[in-house]
Short mmCIF file of C-alpha atoms in Angstrom, two decimals:
data_model
loop_
_atom_site.label_atom_id
_atom_site.label_comp_id
_atom_site.label_asym_id
_atom_site.label_seq_id
_atom_site.Cartn_x
_atom_site.Cartn_y
_atom_site.Cartn_z
CA MET A 344 -79.88 -64.31 -50.19
CA LYS A 345 -77.34 -61.83 -51.49
CA PRO A 346 -75.83 -58.41 -50.68
CA GLY A 347 -78.44 -55.69 -50.97
CA ASP A 348 -81.36 -57.88 -49.87
CA ALA A 349 -83.62 -56.48 -47.15
CA VAL A 350 -84.23 -58.91 -44.27
CA ALA A 351 -85.58 -59.41 -40.78
CA ALA A 352 -82.35 -60.01 -38.86
CA LYS A 353 -82.00 -61.45 -35.37
CA TRP A 354 -80.52 -59.07 -32.81
CA SER A 355 -77.90 -60.26 -30.31
CA GLN A 356 -80.14 -59.22 -27.39
CA GLY A 357 -83.20 -60.95 -28.82
CA GLY A 358 -85.97 -60.18 -31.28
CA TYR A 359 -85.78 -59.29 -34.97
CA TYR A 360 -85.06 -55.95 -36.64
CA LEU A 361 -85.09 -54.56 -40.17
CA ALA A 362 -81.67 -54.90 -41.77
CA ARG A 363 -79.88 -55.24 -45.10
CA ILE A 364 -77.30 -57.82 -46.18
CA VAL A 365 -74.00 -56.14 -47.03
CA GLY A 366 -71.75 -59.18 -47.56
CA GLY A 367 -71.19 -62.88 -47.13
CA SER A 368 -72.87 -65.99 -48.50
CA GLY A 369 -73.58 -69.61 -47.60
CA ASP A 370 -73.11 -70.10 -43.86
CA GLU A 371 -72.53 -66.48 -42.84
CA TYR A 372 -73.93 -63.08 -43.77
CA ASP A 373 -72.89 -59.57 -42.75
CA VAL A 374 -75.85 -57.28 -42.09
CA ILE A 375 -76.36 -53.66 -41.21
CA TYR A 376 -79.41 -52.85 -39.12
CA ALA A 377 -81.71 -49.90 -39.77
CA ASP A 378 -80.15 -48.02 -36.84
CA GLY A 379 -76.63 -48.40 -38.29
CA ASP A 380 -75.40 -51.25 -36.07
CA SER A 381 -73.93 -54.28 -37.83
CA GLY A 382 -73.62 -58.01 -37.22
CA THR A 383 -72.66 -61.36 -38.72
CA LEU A 384 -75.44 -63.96 -38.77
CA SER A 385 -76.20 -67.48 -39.95
CA PRO A 386 -78.99 -68.07 -42.50
CA LYS A 387 -81.19 -69.40 -39.67
CA GLU A 388 -81.07 -65.95 -38.04
CA ILE A 389 -82.33 -64.13 -41.14
CA VAL A 390 -85.81 -64.04 -42.72
CA PRO A 391 -86.00 -62.38 -46.17
CA ILE A 392 -88.35 -59.44 -46.65
CA SER A 393 -91.17 -60.59 -48.94
CA PRO A 394 -91.45 -59.04 -52.43
CA ALA A 395 -94.30 -56.54 -52.78
CA GLY A 396 -97.53 -58.32 -53.69
CA SER A 397 -96.32 -61.80 -52.70
CA THR A 398 -97.89 -61.81 -49.24
CA LYS A 399 -101.50 -62.95 -48.93
CA ILE A 400 -104.28 -62.81 -46.37
CA GLY A 401 -103.67 -65.37 -43.61
CA ASP A 402 -99.87 -65.40 -43.94
CA PRO A 403 -97.99 -65.39 -40.60
CA VAL A 404 -95.37 -62.63 -40.70
CA LEU A 405 -92.74 -60.61 -38.89
CA ALA A 406 -93.52 -56.93 -39.45
CA ALA A 407 -92.29 -53.53 -38.27
CA SER A 408 -95.14 -51.20 -37.31
CA GLU A 409 -93.04 -48.51 -35.59
CA GLY A 410 -89.30 -48.08 -35.80
CA SER A 411 -87.29 -51.09 -36.94
CA LYS A 412 -88.24 -53.79 -34.41
CA MET A 413 -90.32 -56.56 -35.95
CA TYR A 414 -93.17 -58.40 -34.26
CA PRO A 415 -95.16 -61.52 -35.22
CA GLY A 416 -98.66 -61.20 -36.63
CA VAL A 417 -101.00 -62.33 -39.39
CA VAL A 418 -101.94 -60.46 -42.56
CA VAL A 419 -105.66 -59.66 -42.57
CA GLU A 420 -105.94 -57.31 -45.56
CA LYS A 421 -104.01 -56.43 -48.71
CA LEU A 422 -103.83 -52.70 -49.51
CA ASP A 423 -102.60 -50.48 -52.34
CA GLY A 424 -102.21 -53.42 -54.73
CA GLY A 425 -99.84 -55.24 -52.39
CA GLU A 426 -97.69 -52.22 -51.48
CA ALA A 427 -98.99 -52.43 -47.90
CA TYR A 428 -100.91 -54.81 -45.63
CA SER A 429 -103.04 -54.67 -42.52
CA VAL A 430 -101.45 -56.88 -39.85
CA GLN A 431 -103.22 -58.37 -36.81
CA TRP A 432 -100.55 -58.61 -34.10
CA ASP A 433 -100.13 -61.82 -32.10
CA SER A 434 -99.89 -59.68 -28.96
CA GLY A 435 -103.57 -58.80 -29.35
CA GLU A 436 -102.96 -55.11 -30.12
CA GLU A 437 -105.09 -53.38 -32.74
CA PRO A 438 -104.21 -54.18 -36.39
CA SER A 439 -102.05 -51.63 -38.17
CA VAL A 440 -100.99 -50.89 -41.73
CA VAL A 441 -97.43 -51.97 -42.59
CA PRO A 442 -95.60 -51.27 -45.88
CA ALA A 443 -94.67 -54.41 -47.85
CA ASP A 444 -90.97 -53.60 -47.50
CA LYS A 445 -91.24 -54.05 -43.72
CA ILE A 446 -92.80 -57.53 -43.81
CA ALA A 447 -91.10 -60.96 -43.77
CA LYS A 448 -93.17 -64.13 -44.20
CA PHE A 449 -92.63 -67.03 -41.79
CA PRO A 450 -91.46 -70.28 -43.41
CA ILE A 451 -94.15 -72.99 -43.32
CA PRO A 452 -93.22 -75.84 -40.92
CA LEU A 453 -93.47 -79.59 -41.55
CA LEU A 454 -95.78 -81.08 -38.93
CA LYS A 455 -97.23 -84.50 -38.02
CA PRO A 456 -99.74 -86.04 -35.58
CA GLY A 457 -98.47 -85.95 -32.00
CA ASP A 458 -96.47 -82.74 -32.48
CA THR A 459 -97.07 -79.98 -29.95
CA VAL A 460 -97.48 -76.52 -31.42
CA ALA A 461 -98.32 -72.90 -30.80
CA ALA A 462 -101.69 -72.81 -32.59
CA LYS A 463 -103.41 -69.66 -33.77
CA TRP A 464 -106.78 -69.09 -32.11
CA SER A 465 -109.76 -67.99 -34.20
CA GLU A 466 -110.08 -64.76 -32.19
CA GLY A 467 -106.37 -63.91 -32.28
CA GLY A 468 -103.22 -64.90 -30.41
CA TYR A 469 -101.60 -68.31 -30.03
CA TYR A 470 -102.37 -71.17 -27.65
CA PHE A 471 -100.56 -74.39 -26.73
CA ALA A 472 -102.03 -77.38 -28.60
CA ARG A 473 -101.33 -80.85 -30.02
CA ILE A 474 -101.88 -82.13 -33.55
CA VAL A 475 -104.17 -85.19 -33.53
CA SER A 476 -104.56 -85.83 -37.26
CA VAL A 477 -103.56 -84.54 -40.69
CA LYS A 478 -105.57 -84.59 -43.91
CA GLY A 479 -103.92 -82.93 -46.88
CA ASP A 480 -103.18 -79.34 -45.90
CA SER A 481 -105.54 -79.45 -42.90
CA TYR A 482 -104.42 -80.18 -39.33
CA HIS A 483 -106.86 -81.17 -36.59
CA ILE A 484 -105.60 -79.92 -33.23
CA ILE A 485 -106.73 -80.08 -29.62
CA HIS A 486 -106.03 -77.43 -27.00
CA GLY A 487 -105.30 -78.11 -23.34
CA ASP A 488 -108.87 -77.14 -22.40
CA GLY A 489 -110.30 -79.73 -24.81
CA ASN A 490 -111.35 -77.30 -27.54
CA THR A 491 -110.54 -78.47 -31.05
CA ALA A 492 -109.92 -76.76 -34.37
CA THR A 493 -108.79 -77.43 -37.94
CA LEU A 494 -105.90 -75.25 -39.06
CA SER A 495 -103.43 -74.87 -41.92
CA ALA A 496 -99.68 -75.21 -41.36
CA SER A 497 -99.34 -71.44 -41.61
CA ASP A 498 -101.47 -71.11 -38.44
CA MET A 499 -99.01 -73.10 -36.29
CA ILE A 500 -95.47 -72.83 -34.96
CA PRO A 501 -93.77 -76.03 -33.74
CA ILE A 502 -92.78 -76.34 -30.09
CA SER A 503 -88.98 -76.45 -30.03
CA PRO A 504 -87.84 -80.04 -30.50
CA SER A 505 -85.84 -80.84 -27.38
CA ALA A 506 -84.63 -79.56 -24.04
CA GLY A 507 -81.51 -77.47 -24.51
CA SER A 508 -82.29 -76.49 -28.13
CA ILE A 509 -83.07 -72.89 -27.12
CA LYS A 510 -80.46 -70.35 -26.05
CA ALA A 511 -80.33 -66.94 -24.40
CA GLY A 512 -81.40 -64.26 -26.87
CA ASP A 513 -83.85 -66.45 -28.80
CA PHE A 514 -87.16 -64.79 -29.73
CA ILE A 515 -90.00 -67.11 -28.71
CA LEU A 516 -93.67 -67.77 -28.04
CA GLY A 517 -94.06 -69.17 -24.54
CA VAL A 518 -96.90 -70.19 -22.24
CA TRP A 519 -97.29 -67.45 -19.63
CA GLU A 520 -100.60 -68.40 -18.02
CA GLY A 521 -103.04 -71.17 -18.83
CA ASP A 522 -102.48 -72.24 -22.45
CA ARG A 523 -102.10 -68.69 -23.90
CA MET A 524 -98.72 -68.06 -25.51
CA TYR A 525 -97.00 -64.68 -25.67
CA THR A 526 -93.90 -63.31 -27.37
CA GLY A 527 -90.72 -62.74 -25.43
CA THR A 528 -86.96 -63.24 -25.35
CA VAL A 529 -85.09 -65.98 -23.49
CA THR A 530 -82.68 -64.45 -20.97
CA GLU A 531 -81.37 -67.56 -19.22
CA LYS A 532 -81.28 -71.35 -19.56
CA ILE A 533 -81.95 -73.24 -16.31
CA GLU A 534 -82.32 -76.85 -15.17
CA GLY A 535 -79.98 -78.04 -17.90
CA GLY A 536 -82.21 -76.66 -20.64
CA ASN A 537 -85.44 -78.15 -19.30
CA ALA A 538 -86.69 -74.64 -18.54
CA TYR A 539 -85.89 -71.02 -19.41
CA ILE A 540 -86.38 -67.55 -17.99
CA VAL A 541 -88.34 -65.41 -20.43
CA GLN A 542 -88.57 -61.61 -20.60
CA TRP A 543 -92.03 -60.90 -22.00
CA ASP A 544 -92.54 -58.30 -24.73
CA LYS A 545 -95.63 -57.01 -22.96
CA GLY A 546 -93.43 -55.79 -20.11
CA THR A 547 -94.53 -58.13 -17.29
CA THR A 548 -91.99 -59.60 -14.85
CA PRO A 549 -89.80 -62.36 -16.36
CA SER A 550 -90.93 -65.88 -15.52
CA VAL A 551 -89.78 -69.47 -15.79
CA VAL A 552 -91.22 -71.47 -18.71
CA PRO A 553 -90.67 -75.22 -19.29
CA ALA A 554 -88.90 -76.07 -22.56
CA SER A 555 -91.97 -78.12 -23.53
CA GLN A 556 -94.05 -74.91 -23.65
CA ILE A 557 -91.81 -72.80 -25.87
CA ALA A 558 -91.94 -72.31 -29.64
CA LYS A 559 -88.89 -70.61 -31.13
CA LEU A 560 -89.70 -67.91 -33.66
CA PRO A 561 -87.49 -67.68 -36.77
#
């Protein structure tokens, strides 16, 4: 990454917003957000905007549909020769068209049998699951209700590796009810990092979520 690059940049209060790198390199980058605010971030807090035409159907993304806040979703259609894409939002809201310059692709995780993940469901959204086997680029997973599926790595987000690895302000997918996972922002660490209070993006009352049921979004 270099000055001038457009990125999805983590905000100090949680979530990701459109921004541009204005300085720095290596371990630290200065960014200016679309609303004019600025910040200094580590590379782990920045996701590059994907070049036009490089995103494909099925890619998990962060995208800005209105304003500059970016939300997770999956590309379902390529439009205008790759200048725009139709994005199905993880929140379950209706798909919308997003210009290519407002889309950042998620990095693909390395996963193995036994790992717990936020797994994309065939009808939309993410659910808590466990990987039971791997064959090439295909992952066989089982959900808490016993349903199984075969997914690619791009359809999964790893559950955060250990208690205490998440901090206030992190943008996450967390189990809210049953095995369904929703987006939100961590507001407080409790029980020594074994659980967290999450403010949900859908506006419901914050709730306590065990660390073992949280996947940190990039």
